[in-house]
CSV table of C-alpha atoms in Angstrom, one decimal:
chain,number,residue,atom,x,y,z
A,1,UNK,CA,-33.0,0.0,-19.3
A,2,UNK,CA,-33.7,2.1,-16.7
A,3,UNK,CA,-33.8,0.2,-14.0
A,4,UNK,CA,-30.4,-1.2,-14.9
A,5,UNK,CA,-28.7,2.2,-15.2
A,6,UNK,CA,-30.1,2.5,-11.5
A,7,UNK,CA,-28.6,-0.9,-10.8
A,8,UNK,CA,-25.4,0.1,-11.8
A,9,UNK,CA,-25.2,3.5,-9.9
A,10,UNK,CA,-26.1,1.6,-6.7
A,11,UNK,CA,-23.3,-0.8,-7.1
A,12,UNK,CA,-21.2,2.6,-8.0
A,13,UNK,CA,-22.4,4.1,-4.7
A,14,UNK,CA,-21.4,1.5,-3.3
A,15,UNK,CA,-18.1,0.8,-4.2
A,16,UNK,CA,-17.3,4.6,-3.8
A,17,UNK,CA,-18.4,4.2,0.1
A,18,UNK,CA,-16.5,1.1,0.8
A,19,UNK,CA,-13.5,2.6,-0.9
A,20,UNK,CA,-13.8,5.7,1.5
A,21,UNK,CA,-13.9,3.1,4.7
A,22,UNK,CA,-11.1,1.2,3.4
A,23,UNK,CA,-9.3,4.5,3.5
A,24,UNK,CA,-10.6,5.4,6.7
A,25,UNK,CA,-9.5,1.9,8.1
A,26,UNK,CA,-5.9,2.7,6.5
A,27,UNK,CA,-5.9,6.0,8.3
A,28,UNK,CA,-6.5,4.1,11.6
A,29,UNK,CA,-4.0,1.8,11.4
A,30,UNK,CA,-1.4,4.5,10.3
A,31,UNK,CA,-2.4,6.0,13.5
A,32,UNK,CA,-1.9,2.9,15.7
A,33,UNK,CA,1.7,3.4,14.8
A,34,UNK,CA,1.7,6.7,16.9
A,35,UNK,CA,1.3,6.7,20.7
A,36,UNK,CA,1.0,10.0,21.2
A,37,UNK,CA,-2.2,10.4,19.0
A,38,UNK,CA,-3.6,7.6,20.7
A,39,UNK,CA,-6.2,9.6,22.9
A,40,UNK,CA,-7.0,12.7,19.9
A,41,UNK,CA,-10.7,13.0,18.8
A,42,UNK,CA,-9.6,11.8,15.1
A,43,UNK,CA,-8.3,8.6,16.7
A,44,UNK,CA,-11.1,8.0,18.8
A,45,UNK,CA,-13.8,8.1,16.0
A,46,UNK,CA,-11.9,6.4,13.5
A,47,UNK,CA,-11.7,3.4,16.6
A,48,UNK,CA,-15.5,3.8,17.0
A,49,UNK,CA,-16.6,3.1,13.3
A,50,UNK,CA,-13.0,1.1,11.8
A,51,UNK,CA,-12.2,-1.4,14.9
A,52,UNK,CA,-15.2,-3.2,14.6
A,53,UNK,CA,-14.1,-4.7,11.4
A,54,UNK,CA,-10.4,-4.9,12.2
A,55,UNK,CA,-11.0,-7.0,14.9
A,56,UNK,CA,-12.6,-9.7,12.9
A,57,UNK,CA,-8.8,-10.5,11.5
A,58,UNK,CA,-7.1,-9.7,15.0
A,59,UNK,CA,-8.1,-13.2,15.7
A,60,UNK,CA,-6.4,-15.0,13.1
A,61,UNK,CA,-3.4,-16.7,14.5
A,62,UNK,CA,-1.4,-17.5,11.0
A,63,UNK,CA,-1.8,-13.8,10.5
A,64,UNK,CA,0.7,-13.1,13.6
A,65,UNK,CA,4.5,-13.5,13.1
A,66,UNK,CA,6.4,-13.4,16.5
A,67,UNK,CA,5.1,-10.0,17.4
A,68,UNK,CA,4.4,-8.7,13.9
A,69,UNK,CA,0.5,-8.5,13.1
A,70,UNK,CA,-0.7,-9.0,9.5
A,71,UNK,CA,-4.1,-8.7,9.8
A,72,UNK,CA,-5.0,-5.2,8.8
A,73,UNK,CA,-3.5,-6.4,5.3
A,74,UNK,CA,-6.2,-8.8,5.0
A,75,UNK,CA,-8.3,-6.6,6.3
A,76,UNK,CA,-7.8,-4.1,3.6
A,77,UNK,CA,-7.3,-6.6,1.0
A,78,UNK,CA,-10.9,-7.7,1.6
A,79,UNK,CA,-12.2,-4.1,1.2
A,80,UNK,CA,-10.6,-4.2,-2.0
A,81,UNK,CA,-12.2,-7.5,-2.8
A,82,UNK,CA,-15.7,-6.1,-1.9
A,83,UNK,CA,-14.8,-3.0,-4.0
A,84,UNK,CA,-13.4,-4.2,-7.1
A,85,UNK,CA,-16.8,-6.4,-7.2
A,86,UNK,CA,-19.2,-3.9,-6.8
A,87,UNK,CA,-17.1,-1.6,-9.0
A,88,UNK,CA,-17.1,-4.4,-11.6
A,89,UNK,CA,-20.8,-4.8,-11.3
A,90,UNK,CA,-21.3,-1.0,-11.5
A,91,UNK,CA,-19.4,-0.8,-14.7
A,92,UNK,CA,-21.3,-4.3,-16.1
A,93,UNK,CA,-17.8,-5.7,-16.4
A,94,UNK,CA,-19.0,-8.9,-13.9
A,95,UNK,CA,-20.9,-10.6,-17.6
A,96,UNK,CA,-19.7,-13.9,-16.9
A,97,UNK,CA,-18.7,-16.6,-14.3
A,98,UNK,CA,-15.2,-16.0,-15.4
A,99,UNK,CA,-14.6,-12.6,-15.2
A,100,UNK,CA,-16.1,-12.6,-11.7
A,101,UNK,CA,-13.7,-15.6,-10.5
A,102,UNK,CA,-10.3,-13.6,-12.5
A,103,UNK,CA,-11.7,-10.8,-10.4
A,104,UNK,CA,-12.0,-12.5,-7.2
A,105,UNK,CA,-8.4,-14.7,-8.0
A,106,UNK,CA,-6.6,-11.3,-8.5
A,107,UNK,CA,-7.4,-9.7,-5.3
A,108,UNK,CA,-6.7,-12.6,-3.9
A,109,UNK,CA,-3.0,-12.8,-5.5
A,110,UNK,CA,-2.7,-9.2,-4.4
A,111,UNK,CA,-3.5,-9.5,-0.8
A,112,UNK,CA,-0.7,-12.3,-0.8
A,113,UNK,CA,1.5,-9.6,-2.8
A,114,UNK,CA,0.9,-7.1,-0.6
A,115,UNK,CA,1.7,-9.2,2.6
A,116,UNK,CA,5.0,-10.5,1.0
A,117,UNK,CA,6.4,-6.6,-0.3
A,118,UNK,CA,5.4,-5.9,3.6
A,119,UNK,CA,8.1,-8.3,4.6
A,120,UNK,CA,10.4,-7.3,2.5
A,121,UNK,CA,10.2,-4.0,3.2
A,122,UNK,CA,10.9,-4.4,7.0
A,123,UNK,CA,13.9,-6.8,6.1
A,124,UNK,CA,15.4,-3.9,4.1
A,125,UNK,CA,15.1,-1.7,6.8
A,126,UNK,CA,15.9,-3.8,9.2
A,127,UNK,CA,19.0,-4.8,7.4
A,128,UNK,CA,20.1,-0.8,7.0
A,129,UNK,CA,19.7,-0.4,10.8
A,130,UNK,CA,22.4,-3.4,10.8
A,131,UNK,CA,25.0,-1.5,9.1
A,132,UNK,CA,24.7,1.7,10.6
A,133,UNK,CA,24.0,-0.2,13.8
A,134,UNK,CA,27.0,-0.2,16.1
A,135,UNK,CA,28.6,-3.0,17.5
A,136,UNK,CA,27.1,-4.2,20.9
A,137,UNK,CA,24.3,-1.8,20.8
A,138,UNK,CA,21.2,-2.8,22.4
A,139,UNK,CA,17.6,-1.9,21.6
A,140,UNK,CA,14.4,-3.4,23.1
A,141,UNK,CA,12.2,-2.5,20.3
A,142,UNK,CA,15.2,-4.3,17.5
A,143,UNK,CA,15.2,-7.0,19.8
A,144,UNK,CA,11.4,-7.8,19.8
A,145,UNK,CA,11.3,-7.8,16.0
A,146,UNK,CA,14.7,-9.9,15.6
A,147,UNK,CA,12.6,-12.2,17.8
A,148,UNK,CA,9.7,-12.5,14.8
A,149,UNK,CA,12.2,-12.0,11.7
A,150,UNK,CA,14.7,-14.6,12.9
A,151,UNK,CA,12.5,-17.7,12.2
A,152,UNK,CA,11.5,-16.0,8.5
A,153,UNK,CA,15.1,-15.1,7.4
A,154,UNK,CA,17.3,-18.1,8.7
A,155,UNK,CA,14.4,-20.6,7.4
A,156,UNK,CA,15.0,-19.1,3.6
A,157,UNK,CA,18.6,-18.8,4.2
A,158,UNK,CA,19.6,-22.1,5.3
A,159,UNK,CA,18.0,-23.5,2.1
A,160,UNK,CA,20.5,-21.5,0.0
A,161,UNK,CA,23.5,-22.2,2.3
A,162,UNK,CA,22.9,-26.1,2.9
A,163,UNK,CA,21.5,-25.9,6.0
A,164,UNK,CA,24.2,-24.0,7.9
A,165,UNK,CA,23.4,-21.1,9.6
A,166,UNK,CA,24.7,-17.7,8.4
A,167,UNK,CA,24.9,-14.6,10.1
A,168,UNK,CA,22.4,-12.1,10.6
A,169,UNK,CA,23.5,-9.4,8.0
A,170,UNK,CA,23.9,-12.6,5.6
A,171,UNK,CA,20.5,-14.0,6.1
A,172,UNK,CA,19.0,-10.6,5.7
A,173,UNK,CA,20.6,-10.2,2.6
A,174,UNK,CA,20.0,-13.9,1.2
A,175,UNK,CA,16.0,-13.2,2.2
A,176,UNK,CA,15.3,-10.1,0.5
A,177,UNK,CA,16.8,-10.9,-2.2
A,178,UNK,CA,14.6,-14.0,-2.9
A,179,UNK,CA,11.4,-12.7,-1.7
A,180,UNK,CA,12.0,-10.0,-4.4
A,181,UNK,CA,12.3,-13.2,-7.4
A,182,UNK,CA,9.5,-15.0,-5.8
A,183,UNK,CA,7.2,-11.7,-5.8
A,184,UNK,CA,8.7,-10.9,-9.6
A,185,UNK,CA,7.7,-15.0,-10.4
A,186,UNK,CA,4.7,-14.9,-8.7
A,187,UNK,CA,2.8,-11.5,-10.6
A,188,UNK,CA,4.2,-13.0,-13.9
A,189,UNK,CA,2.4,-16.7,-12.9
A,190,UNK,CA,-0.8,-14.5,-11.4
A,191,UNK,CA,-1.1,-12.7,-14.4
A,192,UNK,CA,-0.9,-15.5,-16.5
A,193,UNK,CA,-3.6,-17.4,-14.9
A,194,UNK,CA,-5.8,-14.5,-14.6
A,195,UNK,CA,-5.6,-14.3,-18.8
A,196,UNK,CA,-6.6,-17.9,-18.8
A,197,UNK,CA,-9.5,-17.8,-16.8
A,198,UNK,CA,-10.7,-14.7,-18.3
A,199,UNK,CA,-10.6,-16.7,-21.8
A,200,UNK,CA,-13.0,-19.3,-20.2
A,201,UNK,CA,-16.4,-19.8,-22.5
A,202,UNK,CA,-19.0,-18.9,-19.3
């Protein structure tokens, strides 16, 4: 009894430590986002002890959209992964083959979640820049991520229009909204399955 109440403090530990890198790694990429901090001692040791592990997604060429890179949400989602799993162990809530693959087929759904509510958020900003944008206005930095967004939104647009192109502000508009039913589809179809599997006999 004993030596399974130490068990289950070292997967605690555990989980409690990756949890704090995770938001160490979270912290670094925030900071990525900010030039002028690239150089500060904070930056410099969260580089040393979080790139390491970043850079094993960097790599991963699906992960890159035109000049948009996905990869620290994978990288994050598999911290998660690694910490639900030691938490679950920990708490002896990992009983059965079941539980363990529910476990493993949430995170899973949720890294994909997270990746899609990611692109939807930059379409709705991007498509707020639009209107208060004014006409023949130029922007490098607009024009770079027009350049990744473009393929995204007119590929889900032209299959509600009939395969004519719309314009910007209209393809915009047309994406966000159905990325928002096909995350609201997608939890209710994830959670569903996740119930199922749970109620598996091993």
């Amino acid at each position: 009894m004993e030596m399974s109440m130490v068990n289950f403090n070292i997967f605690k530990l555990a989980a409690a430590v990756v949890s704090i890198y995770a938001f160490l790694c979270f912290i670094r990429i925030i900071l990525t986002w900010i030039p002028t901090l690239a150089y500060s001692p904070v930056t410099r040791f969260l580089a040393s002890i979080c790139d390491p592990y970043l850079n094993l997604f960097r790599g991963i060429r699906f992960l890159r959209i035109g000049g948009i890179d996905l990869s620290p949400l994978l990288a994050l989602g598999v911290l998660e992964a690694v910490q639900m799993v030691l938490g679950g162990l920990g708490s002896g809530r990992m009983a059965s083959i079941s539980s363990l693959l529910a476990l493993l087929i949430q995170v899973a759904g949720q890294i994909f979640f997270a990746v899609l509510q990611f692109i939807i958020v930059v379409l709705i900003i991007r498509l707020i820049i639009v209107f208060l944008q004014r006409q023949n206005s130029y922007s490098p930095i607009l024009s770079q991520l027009d350049s990744s967004l473009s393929p995204i939104v007119y590929g889900i647009a032209k299959t509600f229009t009939g395969g004519k192109e719309p314009s910007y502000k209209a393809a915009l508009i047309i994406s966000i909204i159905a990325l928002i039913v096909v995350s609201v589809v997608f939890n209710l179809v994830l959670g569903t399955i996740i119930r199922l599997i749970a109620l598996l006999p091993f």
